[in-house]
Amino acid sequence: MFFERHEGGERAILVHLEGQDPEAREDPQEFQELAHSAGADTVAFINVPRHRPTAKFLIGSGKVEELRDLVKAEQADLVIFNHILTPSQERNLERVFECRVLDRTGLILDIFAQRARTHEGKLQVELAQLDHLSTRLVRGWTHLERQKGGIGLRGPGETQLETDRRLLRVRIGQIKQKLERVRSQREQARRGRKRADIPSVSLVGYTNAGKSTLFNAVTQSEVYAADQLFATLDPTLRRLELDDLGPIVLADTVGFIRHLPHKLVEAFRATLEESSNSDLLLHVIDAHEPDRQQQIEQVLAVLTEIGADELPILEVYNKLDLLEGVEPQIQRDEAGRPQRVWLSARDGRGLELLSQAVAELLGNDLFVGTLCLPQKLGRLRAQFFALGVVQTEAHDEQGASLLAVRVPRVELNRLISREGWQPSEFLEQHTLQ
């Protein structure tokens, strides 16, 4: 990677601002979990009551001096702010603290850099890092005095800075081209699945809601799952057979978070498109989380940003094992359609209800039943077999084929209409899912 991150274990002071606008306020507990996920060794957590952030330091000069003394006393390597800092604020604070300063975006980027495993994931993280770094490039050359240019001031500082900026632009362009190819490959794979009439289902949700644990439980896979933020970064797809529905493709995706940096949304657009092009979204929700309603709203906000807000959504309330007196169940809307499923991915309770709900939602246009085809329609029988929709075959006393099929109703109507017949003329018995 272009911009490798430190492996963690650094002594860090965490700074959280209170008294901000409710829409902009961050969760202090989530902040500590983010720092822990990045591998930071937290030596102090500071709450700063501040209603009006300052342009120079974000916080007041008195608090800056207090933090400077704390950095020296604790021998901290890093100060992390639970808010977005401008490049100039980062430089000003680093100059005072004499150690590295990181904002919320930089912290999340660091976690993503550690979690990326696939080539695509590393490219996406590098793109987000370079975009973030490009606005802070001057920080790397503060030891050069002559940066401004002008008469008598032109020198290696300006030359090096401009060269570095040009290299960044070139590298960003290269990564975007590679990611565009990945995007095209994903789109081609999606078109292939659509031609094969294989529905796609994506797991979405707030980070650490249990998506990967649920994915493993449903598919018997071994995707990395841990009780930490952003344990999953690279998308994973598995083919899965559901009773009364047939094959589907299930995708495990990166988790969302409050105020997910826009650079990350842009960089991971190729991955997030896996969700925006799905036939059904499974919104995994931590049922044990006190602030789950806020998390739900944040997930819906990101889905809107990537153009997936109009897709059918089934809410999956996970971590039932942490609740008392709540049993696995399917809750339905006024029309009787599944709206949410309560389950525990950890102990497996309610997984069969999830399969049932998914089959119901995806099977609205699916015909599951038995067709009676006379011998003269041998060509039609062969077409059903060619589509791979025949489950079993038997014969009646007249020698007609009794085909137990699971087929999209559109496809059924198309094939039978070619022969100049009506579908109802071939029905032995049927169940509409």
CSV table of C-alpha atoms in Angstrom, one decimal:
chain,number,residue,atom,x,y,z
A,1,MET,CA,0.0,0.0,0.0
A,2,PHE,CA,1.1,3.6,-0.6
A,3,PHE,CA,0.4,4.8,3.0
A,4,GLU,CA,1.0,2.0,5.6
A,5,ARG,CA,-0.4,2.6,9.0
A,6,HIS,CA,1.2,2.0,12.4
A,7,GLU,CA,0.4,-1.4,13.9
A,8,GLY,CA,-1.2,0.1,17.0
A,9,GLY,CA,-0.3,-0.1,20.7
A,10,GLU,CA,0.4,3.7,20.8
A,11,ARG,CA,-0.4,5.6,24.0
A,12,ALA,CA,-3.4,7.8,23.0
A,13,ILE,CA,-5.4,10.6,24.6
A,14,LEU,CA,-9.0,10.8,23.5
A,15,VAL,CA,-10.7,14.1,23.2
A,16,HIS,CA,-14.5,14.4,23.0
A,17,LEU,CA,-16.4,17.6,22.6
A,18,GLU,CA,-19.7,18.0,24.5
A,19,GLY,CA,-22.4,20.6,24.0
A,20,GLN,CA,-22.5,20.4,20.2
A,21,ASP,CA,-25.5,20.4,17.9
A,22,PRO,CA,-27.4,17.1,18.5
A,23,GLU,CA,-27.1,16.3,14.8
A,24,ALA,CA,-23.3,16.7,14.9
A,25,ARG,CA,-22.7,15.1,18.3
A,26,GLU,CA,-20.7,11.9,18.4
A,27,ASP,CA,-21.1,8.9,20.8
A,28,PRO,CA,-18.3,8.9,23.4
A,29,GLN,CA,-18.6,5.1,24.0
A,30,GLU,CA,-18.4,4.4,20.2
A,31,PHE,CA,-15.4,6.7,20.1
A,32,GLN,CA,-13.6,4.6,22.7
A,33,GLU,CA,-14.5,1.4,20.8
A,34,LEU,CA,-13.1,2.9,17.6
A,35,ALA,CA,-9.8,3.7,19.3
A,36,HIS,CA,-9.7,0.2,20.8
A,37,SER,CA,-10.4,-1.3,17.4
A,38,ALA,CA,-7.5,0.7,15.9
A,39,GLY,CA,-5.2,-0.8,18.6
A,40,ALA,CA,-4.7,2.4,20.6
A,41,ASP,CA,-3.7,2.2,24.3
A,42,THR,CA,-6.0,4.8,25.9
A,43,VAL,CA,-4.3,6.6,28.7
A,44,ALA,CA,-6.8,9.4,29.2
A,45,PHE,CA,-10.3,10.4,28.0
A,46,ILE,CA,-11.1,14.1,28.0
A,47,ASN,CA,-14.6,15.6,27.8
A,48,VAL,CA,-14.4,19.2,26.5
A,49,PRO,CA,-17.5,21.3,27.1
A,50,ARG,CA,-17.5,23.6,24.0
A,51,HIS,CA,-20.5,25.2,22.3
A,52,ARG,CA,-18.6,27.2,19.7
A,53,PRO,CA,-15.5,25.5,18.2
A,54,THR,CA,-12.6,27.8,17.5
A,55,ALA,CA,-11.0,28.1,14.0
A,56,LYS,CA,-7.4,27.7,15.2
A,57,PHE,CA,-7.6,24.7,17.6
A,58,LEU,CA,-11.3,23.6,17.5
A,59,ILE,CA,-11.1,23.8,21.3
A,60,GLY,CA,-10.2,26.8,23.6
A,61,SER,CA,-6.6,27.8,24.1
A,62,GLY,CA,-6.8,27.0,27.9
A,63,LYS,CA,-7.9,23.5,27.2
A,64,VAL,CA,-5.1,23.2,24.6
A,65,GLU,CA,-2.5,24.1,27.3
A,66,GLU,CA,-4.1,21.6,29.7
A,67,LEU,CA,-3.9,18.9,27.0
A,68,ARG,CA,-0.3,19.8,26.2
A,69,ASP,CA,0.7,19.2,29.9
A,70,LEU,CA,-1.2,15.9,29.9
A,71,VAL,CA,0.5,14.7,26.8
A,72,LYS,CA,3.9,15.3,28.4
A,73,ALA,CA,2.9,13.8,31.7
A,74,GLU,CA,1.5,10.7,30.1
A,75,GLN,CA,4.2,10.5,27.4
A,76,ALA,CA,1.4,10.1,24.9
A,77,ASP,CA,2.2,9.3,21.2
A,78,LEU,CA,-1.1,10.4,19.8
A,79,VAL,CA,-4.1,12.7,20.5
A,80,ILE,CA,-7.3,11.6,18.8
A,81,PHE,CA,-10.3,13.9,18.4
A,82,ASN,CA,-13.8,12.5,18.1
A,83,HIS,CA,-14.6,15.2,15.5
A,84,ILE,CA,-13.4,16.3,12.1
A,85,LEU,CA,-10.4,18.6,12.2
A,86,THR,CA,-9.3,20.9,9.4
A,87,PRO,CA,-5.8,20.5,8.1
A,88,SER,CA,-4.7,23.7,9.7
A,89,GLN,CA,-6.2,22.7,13.1
A,90,GLU,CA,-4.3,19.4,12.9
A,91,ARG,CA,-1.0,21.3,12.2
A,92,ASN,CA,-1.6,23.8,14.9
A,93,LEU,CA,-2.4,21.2,17.5
A,94,GLU,CA,0.6,19.0,16.5
A,95,ARG,CA,2.8,22.0,16.8
A,96,VAL,CA,1.6,22.6,20.4
A,97,PHE,CA,1.4,19.0,21.6
A,98,GLU,CA,4.6,17.9,19.8
A,99,CYS,CA,3.0,14.6,18.9
A,100,ARG,CA,0.7,13.3,16.2
A,101,VAL,CA,-3.0,14.4,16.1
A,102,LEU,CA,-5.7,12.4,14.4
A,103,ASP,CA,-9.3,13.3,13.8
A,104,ARG,CA,-12.3,10.9,13.5
A,105,THR,CA,-11.9,10.5,9.8
A,106,GLY,CA,-8.2,9.6,10.2
A,107,LEU,CA,-9.1,7.1,12.9
A,108,ILE,CA,-11.6,5.3,10.8
A,109,LEU,CA,-9.2,5.3,7.9
A,110,ASP,CA,-6.6,3.7,10.1
A,111,ILE,CA,-9.0,0.9,11.1
A,112,PHE,CA,-9.9,0.3,7.5
A,113,ALA,CA,-6.2,0.1,6.6
A,114,GLN,CA,-5.7,-2.6,9.2
A,115,ARG,CA,-8.8,-4.6,8.1
A,116,ALA,CA,-8.4,-4.6,4.3
A,117,ARG,CA,-7.4,-8.1,3.1
A,118,THR,CA,-8.3,-8.3,-0.6
A,119,HIS,CA,-6.6,-6.4,-3.4
A,120,GLU,CA,-9.8,-4.4,-4.0
A,121,GLY,CA,-10.2,-3.6,-0.3
A,122,LYS,CA,-6.6,-2.3,-0.2
A,123,LEU,CA,-7.2,-0.2,-3.3
A,124,GLN,CA,-10.3,1.4,-1.8
A,125,VAL,CA,-8.6,2.2,1.5
A,126,GLU,CA,-5.6,3.6,-0.3
A,127,LEU,CA,-7.8,5.9,-2.4
A,128,ALA,CA,-9.6,7.2,0.7
A,129,GLN,CA,-6.2,7.7,2.5
A,130,LEU,CA,-4.7,9.6,-0.4
A,131,ASP,CA,-7.8,11.8,-0.7
A,132,HIS,CA,-7.5,12.6,3.0
A,133,LEU,CA,-3.8,13.0,2.8
A,134,SER,CA,-3.8,15.4,-0.1
A,135,THR,CA,-5.3,18.2,2.0
A,136,ARG,CA,-2.7,17.7,4.7
A,137,LEU,CA,0.3,17.3,2.4
A,138,VAL,CA,2.0,20.4,3.6
A,139,ARG,CA,2.3,18.9,7.1
A,140,GLY,CA,5.0,16.5,5.8
A,141,TRP,CA,7.3,19.3,4.7
A,142,THR,CA,7.1,21.8,7.6
A,143,HIS,CA,10.8,21.3,8.2
A,144,LEU,CA,11.4,23.1,4.9
A,145,GLU,CA,11.4,26.9,5.5
A,146,ARG,CA,11.0,28.1,2.0
A,147,GLN,CA,7.6,26.9,0.8
A,148,LYS,CA,5.7,30.0,-0.2
A,149,GLY,CA,7.5,30.7,-3.5
A,150,GLY,CA,8.0,34.2,-4.8
A,151,ILE,CA,11.1,36.3,-5.3
A,152,GLY,CA,13.9,35.1,-3.1
A,153,LEU,CA,11.8,32.4,-1.6
A,154,ARG,CA,11.7,29.7,-4.3
A,155,GLY,CA,13.4,26.6,-3.3
A,156,PRO,CA,13.3,22.8,-2.7
A,157,GLY,CA,10.3,23.1,-0.4
A,158,GLU,CA,8.0,24.3,-3.2
A,159,THR,CA,9.5,21.9,-5.7
A,160,GLN,CA,9.1,18.9,-3.5
A,161,LEU,CA,5.6,19.9,-2.4
A,162,GLU,CA,4.4,20.3,-6.0
A,163,THR,CA,6.1,17.0,-7.1
A,164,ASP,CA,4.4,15.2,-4.2
A,165,ARG,CA,1.0,16.6,-5.1
A,166,ARG,CA,1.5,15.6,-8.7
A,167,LEU,CA,2.5,12.0,-7.7
A,168,LEU,CA,-0.6,11.9,-5.5
A,169,ARG,CA,-2.9,13.0,-8.4
A,170,VAL,CA,-1.3,10.3,-10.7
A,171,ARG,CA,-1.7,7.6,-8.1
A,172,ILE,CA,-5.3,8.6,-7.3
A,173,GLY,CA,-6.1,8.4,-11.0
A,174,GLN,CA,-4.5,5.0,-11.3
A,175,ILE,CA,-6.5,3.6,-8.4
A,176,LYS,CA,-9.8,5.0,-9.7
A,177,GLN,CA,-9.2,3.3,-13.0
A,178,LYS,CA,-8.5,0.0,-11.3
A,179,LEU,CA,-11.6,0.4,-9.1
A,180,GLU,CA,-13.7,1.2,-12.2
A,181,ARG,CA,-12.6,-2.1,-13.7
A,182,VAL,CA,-13.7,-3.9,-10.5
A,183,ARG,CA,-17.0,-2.1,-10.8
A,184,SER,CA,-17.5,-3.3,-14.3
A,185,GLN,CA,-16.6,-6.9,-13.3
A,186,ARG,CA,-19.2,-6.7,-10.5
A,187,GLU,CA,-21.8,-5.4,-12.8
A,188,GLN,CA,-21.1,-8.2,-15.3
A,189,ALA,CA,-21.4,-10.8,-12.5
A,190,ARG,CA,-24.7,-9.2,-11.4
A,191,ARG,CA,-26.0,-9.4,-15.0
A,192,GLY,CA,-25.1,-13.0,-15.1
A,193,ARG,CA,-27.0,-13.8,-11.9
A,194,LYS,CA,-30.0,-11.9,-13.2
A,195,ARG,CA,-30.0,-13.9,-16.4
A,196,ALA,CA,-29.9,-17.1,-14.3
A,197,ASP,CA,-32.8,-15.7,-12.2
A,198,ILE,CA,-30.8,-16.0,-9.0
A,199,PRO,CA,-31.9,-13.3,-6.5
A,200,SER,CA,-29.3,-11.4,-4.6
A,201,VAL,CA,-29.6,-10.6,-0.9
A,202,SER,CA,-27.3,-8.2,1.0
A,203,LEU,CA,-26.6,-7.9,4.7
A,204,VAL,CA,-26.4,-4.2,5.7
A,205,GLY,CA,-26.4,-2.6,9.1
A,206,TYR,CA,-24.5,-0.7,11.7
A,207,THR,CA,-21.0,-1.8,12.4
A,208,ASN,CA,-20.8,-4.6,15.0
A,209,ALA,CA,-24.5,-5.5,14.7
A,210,GLY,CA,-23.5,-9.1,14.0
A,211,LYS,CA,-23.7,-9.3,10.2
A,212,SER,CA,-20.7,-11.6,9.8
A,213,THR,CA,-21.8,-13.9,12.6
A,214,LEU,CA,-25.3,-14.2,10.9
A,215,PHE,CA,-23.6,-14.7,7.5
A,216,ASN,CA,-21.5,-17.6,8.9
A,217,ALA,CA,-24.5,-19.1,10.7
A,218,VAL,CA,-26.7,-19.1,7.5
A,219,THR,CA,-24.0,-20.2,5.0
A,220,GLN,CA,-21.8,-22.3,7.2
A,221,SER,CA,-18.9,-20.1,6.2
A,222,GLU,CA,-15.9,-18.9,8.2
A,223,VAL,CA,-15.9,-15.2,7.5
A,224,TYR,CA,-13.9,-13.3,10.1
A,225,ALA,CA,-16.3,-12.1,12.8
A,226,ALA,CA,-15.3,-10.3,16.0
A,227,ASP,CA,-16.8,-8.1,18.7
A,228,GLN,CA,-15.2,-5.0,17.3
A,229,LEU,CA,-16.0,-2.1,15.0
A,230,PHE,CA,-15.4,-2.8,11.3
A,231,ALA,CA,-14.4,-6.4,11.7
A,232,THR,CA,-15.6,-6.9,8.1
A,233,LEU,CA,-14.3,-4.7,5.4
A,234,ASP,CA,-14.1,-6.8,2.2
A,235,PRO,CA,-17.4,-8.1,0.8
A,236,THR,CA,-18.1,-11.8,0.7
A,237,LEU,CA,-20.6,-13.6,-1.5
A,238,ARG,CA,-22.0,-17.1,-1.0
A,239,ARG,CA,-24.5,-19.1,-3.0
A,240,LEU,CA,-27.2,-20.4,-0.7
A,241,GLU,CA,-30.2,-22.8,-1.3
A,242,LEU,CA,-33.4,-21.9,0.4
A,243,ASP,CA,-36.4,-24.2,0.7
A,244,ASP,CA,-39.4,-23.2,-1.4
A,245,LEU,CA,-37.2,-20.7,-3.3
A,246,GLY,CA,-34.1,-22.2,-4.6
A,247,PRO,CA,-30.6,-20.6,-5.0
A,248,ILE,CA,-29.9,-17.1,-3.8
A,249,VAL,CA,-26.6,-15.1,-3.5
A,250,LEU,CA,-26.0,-13.7,0.0
A,251,ALA,CA,-23.5,-10.8,0.4
A,252,ASP,CA,-21.8,-9.7,3.6
A,253,THR,CA,-20.9,-6.0,3.4
A,254,VAL,CA,-19.0,-3.4,5.4
A,255,GLY,CA,-20.8,-1.9,8.4
A,256,PHE,CA,-22.0,1.7,8.6
A,257,ILE,CA,-21.4,4.2,11.3
A,258,ARG,CA,-22.5,7.6,12.4
A,259,HIS,CA,-21.2,10.3,10.1
A,260,LEU,CA,-19.4,7.8,7.9
A,261,PRO,CA,-16.7,9.9,6.2
A,262,HIS,CA,-17.8,10.8,2.7
A,263,LYS,CA,-14.4,9.9,1.3
A,264,LEU,CA,-15.0,6.3,2.5
A,265,VAL,CA,-18.5,6.2,0.9
A,266,GLU,CA,-17.0,7.4,-2.4
A,267,ALA,CA,-14.0,5.0,-2.2
A,268,PHE,CA,-16.2,2.0,-1.3
A,269,ARG,CA,-18.8,2.7,-3.9
A,270,ALA,CA,-17.9,-0.4,-5.9
A,271,THR,CA,-18.5,-2.5,-2.8
A,272,LEU,CA,-21.6,-0.7,-1.6
A,273,GLU,CA,-23.1,-1.1,-5.1
A,274,GLU,CA,-23.4,-4.8,-4.2
A,275,SER,CA,-26.1,-3.6,-1.7
A,276,SER,CA,-27.7,-1.0,-4.0
A,277,ASN,CA,-28.3,-3.6,-6.7
A,278,SER,CA,-29.7,-6.3,-4.5
A,279,ASP,CA,-33.2,-7.7,-4.7
A,280,LEU,CA,-33.6,-7.6,-0.9
A,281,LEU,CA,-31.7,-6.0,1.9
A,282,LEU,CA,-31.4,-7.6,5.3
A,283,HIS,CA,-31.0,-4.8,7.8
A,284,VAL,CA,-29.2,-6.4,10.7
A,285,ILE,CA,-29.9,-4.5,14.0
A,286,ASP,CA,-28.4,-5.0,17.4
A,287,ALA,CA,-31.5,-5.7,19.5
A,288,HIS,CA,-29.5,-5.2,22.7
A,289,GLU,CA,-28.2,-1.8,21.8
A,290,PRO,CA,-29.9,1.1,23.8
A,291,ASP,CA,-29.3,3.5,20.9
A,292,ARG,CA,-30.5,1.2,18.2
A,293,GLN,CA,-33.0,3.7,16.8
A,294,GLN,CA,-30.2,6.2,16.1
A,295,GLN,CA,-28.2,3.4,14.5
A,296,ILE,CA,-31.1,2.5,12.3
A,297,GLU,CA,-31.4,6.1,11.1
A,298,GLN,CA,-27.7,6.3,10.3
A,299,VAL,CA,-27.9,3.1,8.2
A,300,LEU,CA,-31.0,4.4,6.3
A,301,ALA,CA,-29.1,7.7,5.7
A,302,VAL,CA,-26.1,5.8,4.1
A,303,LEU,CA,-28.5,3.7,2.1
A,304,THR,CA,-30.1,6.9,0.7
A,305,GLU,CA,-26.6,8.2,-0.2
A,306,ILE,CA,-25.8,5.1,-2.2
A,307,GLY,CA,-29.2,5.0,-3.9
A,308,ALA,CA,-30.5,1.9,-2.1
A,309,ASP,CA,-33.3,3.4,0.0
A,310,GLU,CA,-36.0,2.3,-2.4
A,311,LEU,CA,-35.1,-1.4,-2.2
A,312,PRO,CA,-37.2,-3.9,-0.1
A,313,ILE,CA,-35.9,-4.2,3.4
A,314,LEU,CA,-36.3,-6.9,6.0
A,315,GLU,CA,-35.3,-5.9,9.5
A,316,VAL,CA,-33.3,-8.6,11.3
A,317,TYR,CA,-33.2,-8.0,15.1
A,318,ASN,CA,-30.1,-9.9,16.1
A,319,LYS,CA,-28.5,-10.8,19.5
A,320,LEU,CA,-31.7,-12.2,21.0
A,321,ASP,CA,-29.5,-14.2,23.3
A,322,LEU,CA,-28.7,-11.0,25.2
A,323,LEU,CA,-32.4,-10.2,25.9
A,324,GLU,CA,-34.7,-11.8,28.4
A,325,GLY,CA,-38.3,-12.9,27.7
A,326,VAL,CA,-38.1,-12.3,23.9
A,327,GLU,CA,-38.6,-15.3,21.6
A,328,PRO,CA,-37.7,-15.8,17.9
A,329,GLN,CA,-40.5,-14.5,15.8
A,330,ILE,CA,-41.6,-13.0,12.5
A,331,GLN,CA,-43.5,-9.7,12.7
A,332,ARG,CA,-45.6,-8.8,9.7
A,333,ASP,CA,-47.2,-5.7,8.3
A,334,GLU,CA,-50.9,-5.1,7.7
A,335,ALA,CA,-50.7,-7.0,4.4
A,336,GLY,CA,-49.2,-10.0,6.1
A,337,ARG,CA,-45.7,-9.6,4.6
A,338,PRO,CA,-42.7,-10.2,6.8
A,339,GLN,CA,-41.4,-6.9,8.2
A,340,ARG,CA,-38.9,-8.0,10.8
A,341,VAL,CA,-37.4,-11.2,12.2
A,342,TRP,CA,-36.1,-11.6,15.8
A,343,LEU,CA,-33.3,-14.1,16.1
A,344,SER,CA,-29.9,-14.9,17.6
A,345,ALA,CA,-27.1,-15.6,15.1
A,346,ARG,CA,-24.8,-16.8,17.9
A,347,ASP,CA,-27.0,-19.7,19.1
A,348,GLY,CA,-28.9,-20.2,15.9
A,349,ARG,CA,-32.4,-19.6,17.3
A,350,GLY,CA,-34.7,-18.1,14.7
A,351,LEU,CA,-32.6,-18.8,11.6
A,352,GLU,CA,-35.3,-21.0,10.1
A,353,LEU,CA,-37.7,-18.0,10.5
A,354,LEU,CA,-35.3,-15.8,8.6
A,355,SER,CA,-35.1,-18.3,5.7
A,356,GLN,CA,-38.9,-18.5,5.7
A,357,ALA,CA,-39.3,-14.7,5.6
A,358,VAL,CA,-36.7,-14.3,2.8
A,359,ALA,CA,-38.4,-17.0,0.7
A,360,GLU,CA,-41.8,-15.2,1.2
A,361,LEU,CA,-40.5,-11.8,0.2
A,362,LEU,CA,-38.5,-13.0,-2.8
A,363,GLY,CA,-41.0,-15.6,-4.0
A,364,ASN,CA,-43.9,-13.3,-4.8
A,365,ASP,CA,-43.4,-13.9,-8.5
A,366,LEU,CA,-42.3,-17.6,-8.2
A,367,PHE,CA,-44.4,-20.5,-9.2
A,368,VAL,CA,-43.9,-23.7,-7.2
A,369,GLY,CA,-46.0,-26.6,-8.2
A,370,THR,CA,-46.6,-29.5,-10.6
A,371,LEU,CA,-47.1,-29.2,-14.4
A,372,CYS,CA,-48.8,-31.9,-16.4
A,373,LEU,CA,-47.2,-32.1,-19.9
A,374,PRO,CA,-48.5,-34.5,-22.5
A,375,GLN,CA,-46.0,-36.5,-24.6
A,376,LYS,CA,-46.4,-34.3,-27.6
A,377,LEU,CA,-44.9,-31.4,-25.7
A,378,GLY,CA,-41.5,-33.1,-25.3
A,379,ARG,CA,-39.7,-30.0,-26.5
A,380,LEU,CA,-41.3,-27.9,-23.7
A,381,ARG,CA,-40.4,-30.5,-21.2
A,382,ALA,CA,-36.7,-30.3,-22.4
A,383,GLN,CA,-36.8,-26.5,-22.0
A,384,PHE,CA,-37.8,-26.8,-18.4
A,385,PHE,CA,-35.0,-29.2,-17.7
A,386,ALA,CA,-32.5,-26.9,-19.6
A,387,LEU,CA,-33.5,-24.1,-17.3
A,388,GLY,CA,-32.7,-26.2,-14.2
A,389,VAL,CA,-36.1,-25.6,-12.6
A,390,VAL,CA,-37.3,-29.2,-12.5
A,391,GLN,CA,-37.1,-30.7,-9.0
A,392,THR,CA,-38.7,-34.1,-9.7
A,393,GLU,CA,-40.4,-35.9,-12.6
A,394,ALA,CA,-43.1,-38.6,-12.6
A,395,HIS,CA,-45.6,-39.9,-15.2
A,396,ASP,CA,-49.4,-40.5,-15.1
A,397,GLU,CA,-51.3,-43.4,-16.6
A,398,GLN,CA,-51.5,-41.7,-20.0
A,399,GLY,CA,-47.7,-41.2,-20.1
A,400,ALA,CA,-47.8,-37.5,-19.5
A,401,SER,CA,-44.9,-35.9,-17.6
A,402,LEU,CA,-45.6,-34.6,-14.1
A,403,LEU,CA,-42.9,-32.0,-13.5
A,404,ALA,CA,-42.5,-30.6,-10.0
A,405,VAL,CA,-41.0,-27.2,-10.8
A,406,ARG,CA,-39.8,-24.0,-9.1
A,407,VAL,CA,-39.8,-21.3,-11.8
A,408,PRO,CA,-40.4,-17.5,-12.0
A,409,ARG,CA,-43.9,-17.0,-13.2
A,410,VAL,CA,-42.8,-14.7,-16.0
A,411,GLU,CA,-40.6,-17.5,-17.4
A,412,LEU,CA,-43.4,-20.0,-17.0
A,413,ASN,CA,-45.8,-17.9,-19.0
A,414,ARG,CA,-43.2,-17.2,-21.7
A,415,LEU,CA,-42.4,-20.9,-22.3
A,416,ILE,CA,-46.0,-22.1,-22.3
A,417,SER,CA,-47.3,-19.3,-24.4
A,418,ARG,CA,-44.8,-20.2,-27.1
A,419,GLU,CA,-46.8,-23.4,-27.6
A,420,GLY,CA,-50.1,-21.5,-28.0
A,421,TRP,CA,-51.5,-22.7,-24.6
A,422,GLN,CA,-52.5,-21.1,-21.4
A,423,PRO,CA,-50.5,-22.0,-18.2
A,424,SER,CA,-53.7,-23.1,-16.4
A,425,GLU,CA,-54.1,-25.9,-18.9
A,426,PHE,CA,-51.0,-27.6,-17.5
A,427,LEU,CA,-51.5,-27.2,-13.8
A,428,GLU,CA,-51.7,-30.5,-11.9
A,429,GLN,CA,-51.5,-28.7,-8.6
A,430,HIS,CA,-49.7,-25.6,-7.5
A,431,THR,CA,-48.6,-23.5,-4.6
A,432,LEU,CA,-47.9,-19.8,-5.0
A,433,GLN,CA,-45.2,-18.6,-2.8
